């Protein structure tokens, strides 16, 4: 992926946001230097003293007001997303809709997920009450990507806020205006809150790097695996915990008993929507040999009438980040060199910032198009002899984010064999639209989860509280007042409790 850090020119003080379709300048933003990053974190620290002690009901009210403010400004926001990111206005609206679902879920479920839990103290400590309280961490540094500029970072922002943390957010340099719009809407919706509950700092990778080193309590990063590794290394200095949502190379398995048309429809959409710039988009397909020809023909038929553009008829927009176009071109050329056949499109499908859909069949599994994240509107389709081979190939990746299975009878069974953070059965990306389901992956796809209860718990630390409710005479285990008869009793009781299992 990109090495955005290197694009920050030493001494540069502003960042220019550009429309990826036209090259027109949208806005210029001041870049936050180290001092500005520290000031933002200090302000968030002060605000945390207020925000973190509000009731869940209060925070819910503020978060839902923010959601309503985003709804009220949805036309303006979708226009800005269309201009700064390039995606279609409809896709921008769908992204907003999913974002609102998550804000609402986080606001309404925080208390249920985080409320104090009473646990059993165990027989030997039965005079105690034992409680787990989930405390907010304090200040969360959120670093976001550009491909889903509101949905993706919001998976951290809304959940961190709902759990009682304040947030300092550095949007991607390719979606700075959008990031600031969302934070401004929070402040506009909640003028009575102190400054610093949710603020942005703008800049390139260097600003993100300064945030990672600042006095924050966790960094929640979404972006490429390469940047995720740098962030984890930098965070080690202060042992700052990390949540890393990185890339994917998601596989789809199409079994012999799949509904071929439904599978083709989902694959065609999942591979190309948002110009293929989706972390959990479809990149690889493994299809049973018995249905391969029909499936490939169906995918081709659908994608023949799918085209990128910037008008209202476009199926998807331009590539947001110019440097990604070279990666997509390299993957297509490498696939064709490695025995693959392009049944739709090819290197000529790239024209300016737009890439027409490309379908590559039976590419060698060692080629870049199969091993690396392509992040473009391309897909590889490989024929397999059975589900076992499909599962083996699907799992043979350094990434493990999303996945999908198409099978009329064995969907769940096959899903359970896939090494991934999430699997959709008979759909693609279903898991990303269900707020209660955690989202994230392992290995090069990252560490930790956003969304749902696990995503909320990421932004808290358990505080264990043991309350001695009464003393048992002679049973003062944690005291020099312990008697010899207590020890005798324990020596009789412990084998009864733990020594009877054969
Ligand atoms: P990127 O890694 O280039 O940049 C992401 C963010 O990190 C940007 O804000 C950037 O300025 C910042 N950054 C760069 N260098 C930094 C450093 N050294 N320290 C701190 N911050 C730094 O990624 P991108 O191109 O913006 O996003 C695309 C990637 O994001 C793809 O790999 C995609 O799969 C992934 N992604 C993952 C998810 C998920 O939830 N798993 C969601 C969306 C996108």
PDB file of C-alpha atoms in Angstrom, residues 64 162 177 292 339:
ATOM      1  CA  UNK A  64     -27.536  10.134  19.049  1.00  0.00           C
ATOM      2  CA  UNK A 162     -19.665   5.420  23.958  1.00  0.00           C
ATOM      3  CA  UNK A 177     -12.183  17.377   4.742  1.00  0.00           C
ATOM      4  CA  UNK A 292     -16.930 -22.991 -13.281  1.00  0.00           C
ATOM      5  CA  UNK A 339      -0.552 -18.318 -16.798  1.00  0.00           C
TER       6      UNK A 339
END
